[in-house]
PDB file of C-alpha atoms in Angstrom:
ATOM      1  CA  UNK D   1      65.620   9.548  51.979  1.00  0.00           C
ATOM      2  CA  UNK D   2      62.711  11.969  52.296  1.00  0.00           C
ATOM      3  CA  UNK D   3      61.954  10.649  55.785  1.00  0.00           C
ATOM      4  CA  UNK D   4      65.528  11.286  57.012  1.00  0.00           C
ATOM      5  CA  UNK D   5      65.499  14.809  55.580  1.00  0.00           C
ATOM      6  CA  UNK D   6      62.183  15.519  57.299  1.00  0.00           C
ATOM      7  CA  UNK D   7      63.500  14.114  60.599  1.00  0.00           C
ATOM      8  CA  UNK D   8      66.658  16.241  60.361  1.00  0.00           C
ATOM      9  CA  UNK D   9      64.583  19.344  59.592  1.00  0.00           C
ATOM     10  CA  UNK D  10      62.297  18.709  62.599  1.00  0.00           C
ATOM     11  CA  UNK D  11      65.279  18.249  64.936  1.00  0.00           C
ATOM     12  CA  UNK D  12      66.984  21.415  63.670  1.00  0.00           C
ATOM     13  CA  UNK D  13      63.740  23.377  64.040  1.00  0.00           C
ATOM     14  CA  UNK D  14      63.346  22.172  67.622  1.00  0.00           C
ATOM     15  CA  UNK D  15      66.894  23.282  68.463  1.00  0.00           C
ATOM     16  CA  UNK D  16      66.277  26.738  66.957  1.00  0.00           C
ATOM     17  CA  UNK D  17      63.035  27.172  68.929  1.00  0.00           C
ATOM     18  CA  UNK D  18      64.690  26.163  72.207  1.00  0.00           C
ATOM     19  CA  UNK D  19      67.707  28.424  71.609  1.00  0.00           C
ATOM     20  CA  UNK D  20      65.591  31.393  70.527  1.00  0.00           C
ATOM     21  CA  UNK D  21      63.490  31.594  73.688  1.00  0.00           C
ATOM     22  CA  UNK D  22      63.811  34.667  75.886  1.00  0.00           C
ATOM     23  CA  UNK D  23      65.279  33.658  79.253  1.00  0.00           C
ATOM     24  CA  UNK D  24      62.677  33.506  81.994  1.00  0.00           C
ATOM     25  CA  UNK D  25      62.514  36.797  83.892  1.00  0.00           C
ATOM     26  CA  UNK D  26      64.617  38.662  81.296  1.00  0.00           C
ATOM     27  CA  UNK D  27      62.148  41.555  81.034  1.00  0.00           C
ATOM     28  CA  UNK D  28      60.839  41.508  84.635  1.00  0.00           C
ATOM     29  CA  UNK D  29      62.346  44.908  85.454  1.00  0.00           C
ATOM     30  CA  UNK D  30      60.308  46.462  82.613  1.00  0.00           C
ATOM     31  CA  UNK D  31      56.910  45.240  83.788  1.00  0.00           C
ATOM     32  CA  UNK D  32      54.541  48.091  84.627  1.00  0.00           C
ATOM     33  CA  UNK D  33      56.788  50.835  83.255  1.00  0.00           C
ATOM     34  CA  UNK D  34      56.085  53.185  80.378  1.00  0.00           C
ATOM     35  CA  UNK D  35      57.533  56.153  78.535  1.00  0.00           C
ATOM     36  CA  UNK D  36      61.064  57.303  79.313  1.00  0.00           C
ATOM     37  CA  UNK D  37      61.308  55.003  82.360  1.00  0.00           C
ATOM     38  CA  UNK D  38      60.528  51.975  80.180  1.00  0.00           C
ATOM     39  CA  UNK D  39      63.027  53.110  77.554  1.00  0.00           C
ATOM     40  CA  UNK D  40      65.782  53.515  80.149  1.00  0.00           C
ATOM     41  CA  UNK D  41      64.991  50.159  81.767  1.00  0.00           C
ATOM     42  CA  UNK D  42      65.056  48.327  78.419  1.00  0.00           C
ATOM     43  CA  UNK D  43      68.384  49.952  77.560  1.00  0.00           C
ATOM     44  CA  UNK D  44      69.833  48.610  80.827  1.00  0.00           C
ATOM     45  CA  UNK D  45      68.407  45.122  80.190  1.00  0.00           C
ATOM     46  CA  UNK D  46      69.724  44.953  76.655  1.00  0.00           C
ATOM     47  CA  UNK D  47      73.039  46.550  77.659  1.00  0.00           C
ATOM     48  CA  UNK D  48      73.467  48.131  74.240  1.00  0.00           C
ATOM     49  CA  UNK D  49      76.602  50.119  73.617  1.00  0.00           C
ATOM     50  CA  UNK D  50      76.473  52.974  71.151  1.00  0.00           C
ATOM     51  CA  UNK D  51      79.232  52.568  68.540  1.00  0.00           C
ATOM     52  CA  UNK D  52      79.044  56.247  67.559  1.00  0.00           C
ATOM     53  CA  UNK D  53      77.721  57.867  64.412  1.00  0.00           C
ATOM     54  CA  UNK D  54      81.045  57.739  62.533  1.00  0.00           C
ATOM     55  CA  UNK D  55      81.358  53.984  63.187  1.00  0.00           C
ATOM     56  CA  UNK D  56      78.228  53.304  61.117  1.00  0.00           C
ATOM     57  CA  UNK D  57      80.235  53.584  57.864  1.00  0.00           C
ATOM     58  CA  UNK D  58      82.303  50.512  58.773  1.00  0.00           C
ATOM     59  CA  UNK D  59      79.406  48.653  60.400  1.00  0.00           C
ATOM     60  CA  UNK D  60      77.470  48.877  57.124  1.00  0.00           C
ATOM     61  CA  UNK D  61      80.196  46.797  55.468  1.00  0.00           C
ATOM     62  CA  UNK D  62      78.812  43.761  57.308  1.00  0.00           C
ATOM     63  CA  UNK D  63      75.167  44.727  57.876  1.00  0.00           C
ATOM     64  CA  UNK D  64      74.259  46.281  54.505  1.00  0.00           C
ATOM     65  CA  UNK D  65      76.420  44.506  51.934  1.00  0.00           C
ATOM     66  CA  UNK D  66      74.805  43.243  48.747  1.00  0.00           C
ATOM     67  CA  UNK D  67      75.827  39.871  47.299  1.00  0.00           C
ATOM     68  CA  UNK D  68      78.105  41.698  44.844  1.00  0.00           C
ATOM     69  CA  UNK D  69      79.934  43.460  47.713  1.00  0.00           C
ATOM     70  CA  UNK D  70      78.361  46.874  47.054  1.00  0.00           C
ATOM     71  CA  UNK D  71      76.266  48.969  49.482  1.00  0.00           C
ATOM     72  CA  UNK D  72      72.632  47.855  49.879  1.00  0.00           C
ATOM     73  CA  UNK D  73      70.678  51.066  49.344  1.00  0.00           C
ATOM     74  CA  UNK D  74      67.228  51.280  50.928  1.00  0.00           C
ATOM     75  CA  UNK D  75      65.987  54.064  48.638  1.00  0.00           C
ATOM     76  CA  UNK D  76      67.457  53.367  45.180  1.00  0.00           C
ATOM     77  CA  UNK D  77      68.089  50.340  43.010  1.00  0.00           C
ATOM     78  CA  UNK D  78      70.133  52.175  40.401  1.00  0.00           C
ATOM     79  CA  UNK D  79      73.045  52.863  42.748  1.00  0.00           C
ATOM     80  CA  UNK D  80      76.310  50.929  42.702  1.00  0.00           C
ATOM     81  CA  UNK D  81      78.088  52.360  45.728  1.00  0.00           C
ATOM     82  CA  UNK D  82      81.433  51.085  46.994  1.00  0.00           C
ATOM     83  CA  UNK D  83      82.084  51.119  50.732  1.00  0.00           C
ATOM     84  CA  UNK D  84      84.376  53.941  51.807  1.00  0.00           C
ATOM     85  CA  UNK D  85      84.852  55.726  48.503  1.00  0.00           C
ATOM     86  CA  UNK D  86      81.210  56.633  47.720  1.00  0.00           C
ATOM     87  CA  UNK D  87      80.211  58.214  51.035  1.00  0.00           C
ATOM     88  CA  UNK D  88      78.347  61.457  50.584  1.00  0.00           C
ATOM     89  CA  UNK D  89      79.759  64.852  50.402  1.00  0.00           C
ATOM     90  CA  UNK D  90      78.069  66.608  47.517  1.00  0.00           C
ATOM     91  CA  UNK D  91      75.560  65.165  45.082  1.00  0.00           C
ATOM     92  CA  UNK D  92      73.753  66.450  42.033  1.00  0.00           C
ATOM     93  CA  UNK D  93      71.510  63.496  41.361  1.00  0.00           C
ATOM     94  CA  UNK D  94      70.608  59.927  42.168  1.00  0.00           C
ATOM     95  CA  UNK D  95      73.565  57.537  42.215  1.00  0.00           C
ATOM     96  CA  UNK D  96      76.222  60.113  43.181  1.00  0.00           C
ATOM     97  CA  UNK D  97      76.874  58.953  46.776  1.00  0.00           C
ATOM     98  CA  UNK D  98      75.341  57.297  49.828  1.00  0.00           C
ATOM     99  CA  UNK D  99      74.759  58.679  53.292  1.00  0.00           C
ATOM    100  CA  UNK D 100      73.276  57.660  56.650  1.00  0.00           C
ATOM    101  CA  UNK D 101      69.508  58.017  56.875  1.00  0.00           C
ATOM    102  CA  UNK D 102      67.469  58.020  60.066  1.00  0.00           C
ATOM    103  CA  UNK D 103      64.436  55.981  58.997  1.00  0.00           C
ATOM    104  CA  UNK D 104      62.635  57.525  61.961  1.00  0.00           C
ATOM    105  CA  UNK D 105      63.483  61.238  61.840  1.00  0.00           C
ATOM    106  CA  UNK D 106      65.539  62.415  64.812  1.00  0.00           C
ATOM    107  CA  UNK D 107      63.093  65.244  65.418  1.00  0.00           C
ATOM    108  CA  UNK D 108      60.286  62.735  66.052  1.00  0.00           C
ATOM    109  CA  UNK D 109      61.784  60.466  68.651  1.00  0.00           C
ATOM    110  CA  UNK D 110      64.162  62.316  70.922  1.00  0.00           C
ATOM    111  CA  UNK D 111      66.528  60.255  73.010  1.00  0.00           C
ATOM    112  CA  UNK D 112      70.096  59.411  72.171  1.00  0.00           C
ATOM    113  CA  UNK D 113      69.715  56.769  69.462  1.00  0.00           C
ATOM    114  CA  UNK D 114      71.566  58.926  66.970  1.00  0.00           C
ATOM    115  CA  UNK D 115      73.714  56.029  65.779  1.00  0.00           C
ATOM    116  CA  UNK D 116      71.461  52.973  66.187  1.00  0.00           C
ATOM    117  CA  UNK D 117      72.293  50.801  63.170  1.00  0.00           C
ATOM    118  CA  UNK D 118      68.741  49.393  63.236  1.00  0.00           C
ATOM    119  CA  UNK D 119      67.205  52.745  62.342  1.00  0.00           C
ATOM    120  CA  UNK D 120      70.114  54.545  60.658  1.00  0.00           C
ATOM    121  CA  UNK D 121      70.616  52.937  57.262  1.00  0.00           C
ATOM    122  CA  UNK D 122      72.656  53.620  54.110  1.00  0.00           C
ATOM    123  CA  UNK D 123      70.669  55.408  51.398  1.00  0.00           C
ATOM    124  CA  UNK D 124      71.258  57.306  48.199  1.00  0.00           C
ATOM    125  CA  UNK D 125      72.061  60.874  49.274  1.00  0.00           C
ATOM    126  CA  UNK D 126      69.927  62.553  46.632  1.00  0.00           C
ATOM    127  CA  UNK D 127      66.843  60.384  47.211  1.00  0.00           C
ATOM    128  CA  UNK D 128      67.250  60.754  50.969  1.00  0.00           C
ATOM    129  CA  UNK D 129      67.245  64.521  50.526  1.00  0.00           C
ATOM    130  CA  UNK D 130      63.970  64.258  48.611  1.00  0.00           C
ATOM    131  CA  UNK D 131      62.492  62.178  51.450  1.00  0.00           C
ATOM    132  CA  UNK D 132      63.366  64.909  53.941  1.00  0.00           C
ATOM    133  CA  UNK D 133      61.557  64.035  57.201  1.00  0.00           C
ATOM    134  CA  UNK D 134      58.284  62.907  55.632  1.00  0.00           C
ATOM    135  CA  UNK D 135      56.751  59.805  57.192  1.00  0.00           C
ATOM    136  CA  UNK D 136      56.688  56.503  55.352  1.00  0.00           C
ATOM    137  CA  UNK D 137      53.388  55.715  53.686  1.00  0.00           C
ATOM    138  CA  UNK D 138      51.703  54.497  50.544  1.00  0.00           C
ATOM    139  CA  UNK D 139      51.847  57.106  47.775  1.00  0.00           C
ATOM    140  CA  UNK D 140      48.900  57.737  45.488  1.00  0.00           C
ATOM    141  CA  UNK D 141      49.797  60.782  43.423  1.00  0.00           C
ATOM    142  CA  UNK D 142      53.598  61.209  43.082  1.00  0.00           C
ATOM    143  CA  UNK D 143      55.482  64.498  43.163  1.00  0.00           C
ATOM    144  CA  UNK D 144      58.849  62.675  42.884  1.00  0.00           C
ATOM    145  CA  UNK D 145      59.777  59.184  41.674  1.00  0.00           C
ATOM    146  CA  UNK D 146      63.316  57.789  41.916  1.00  0.00           C
ATOM    147  CA  UNK D 147      64.997  55.884  39.085  1.00  0.00           C
ATOM    148  CA  UNK D 148      63.101  52.741  38.062  1.00  0.00           C
ATOM    149  CA  UNK D 149      60.180  53.923  40.281  1.00  0.00           C
ATOM    150  CA  UNK D 150      61.955  52.364  43.262  1.00  0.00           C
ATOM    151  CA  UNK D 151      60.890  55.063  45.761  1.00  0.00           C
ATOM    152  CA  UNK D 152      58.188  57.723  45.598  1.00  0.00           C
ATOM    153  CA  UNK D 153      57.207  60.930  47.324  1.00  0.00           C
ATOM    154  CA  UNK D 154      53.658  62.201  47.155  1.00  0.00           C
ATOM    155  CA  UNK D 155      50.170  62.304  48.574  1.00  0.00           C
ATOM    156  CA  UNK D 156      49.250  59.578  51.029  1.00  0.00           C
ATOM    157  CA  UNK D 157      46.464  57.158  50.040  1.00  0.00           C
ATOM    158  CA  UNK D 158      46.009  55.678  53.515  1.00  0.00           C
ATOM    159  CA  UNK D 159      42.763  56.693  55.187  1.00  0.00           C
ATOM    160  CA  UNK D 160      43.193  58.603  58.413  1.00  0.00           C
ATOM    161  CA  UNK D 161      46.244  60.543  57.228  1.00  0.00           C
ATOM    162  CA  UNK D 162      46.427  63.335  54.719  1.00  0.00           C
ATOM    163  CA  UNK D 163      49.691  64.823  53.651  1.00  0.00           C
ATOM    164  CA  UNK D 164      52.951  64.023  51.950  1.00  0.00           C
ATOM    165  CA  UNK D 165      54.608  60.647  52.551  1.00  0.00           C
ATOM    166  CA  UNK D 166      57.664  58.804  51.265  1.00  0.00           C
ATOM    167  CA  UNK D 167      57.263  55.253  49.983  1.00  0.00           C
ATOM    168  CA  UNK D 168      60.423  53.153  49.672  1.00  0.00           C
ATOM    169  CA  UNK D 169      60.162  50.056  47.511  1.00  0.00           C
ATOM    170  CA  UNK D 170      58.583  47.000  49.154  1.00  0.00           C
ATOM    171  CA  UNK D 171      61.854  45.181  48.623  1.00  0.00           C
TER     172      UNK D 171
END
């Protein structure tokens, strides 16, 4: 029995490896390019279509759904947001509503990736406001801690950088 399970696992793994390979020559047009030219070339290769910023709300229903059907929140574990009805407008504290957070602040990167679902994620509106546009980092001394110490804002402990950073939970 164990031998047949092992054999099946090996065969499935081999199929996954073969199917997951990048097609030969796929990135050839990007070789030797850098900066904006590289970014433009990769966008053409990938052929990504921008769904639009407003479409993210419905996309999150399949990309950021917890097992219980609620919104997976990157910054808070005390939230219990329902898709559609708990989108942010106004908030007074953690758990009031969720919004769309650019994990890489728009002001840092330029370009048109305003609605890229890979970097724009659902987060608690209040905690996101506390994050502001601070970089991610490991916090030593906290000036703000979210419920259950899930996320923190404070002084960076990483050598080579001094300043305020935001630390989401490792989860």
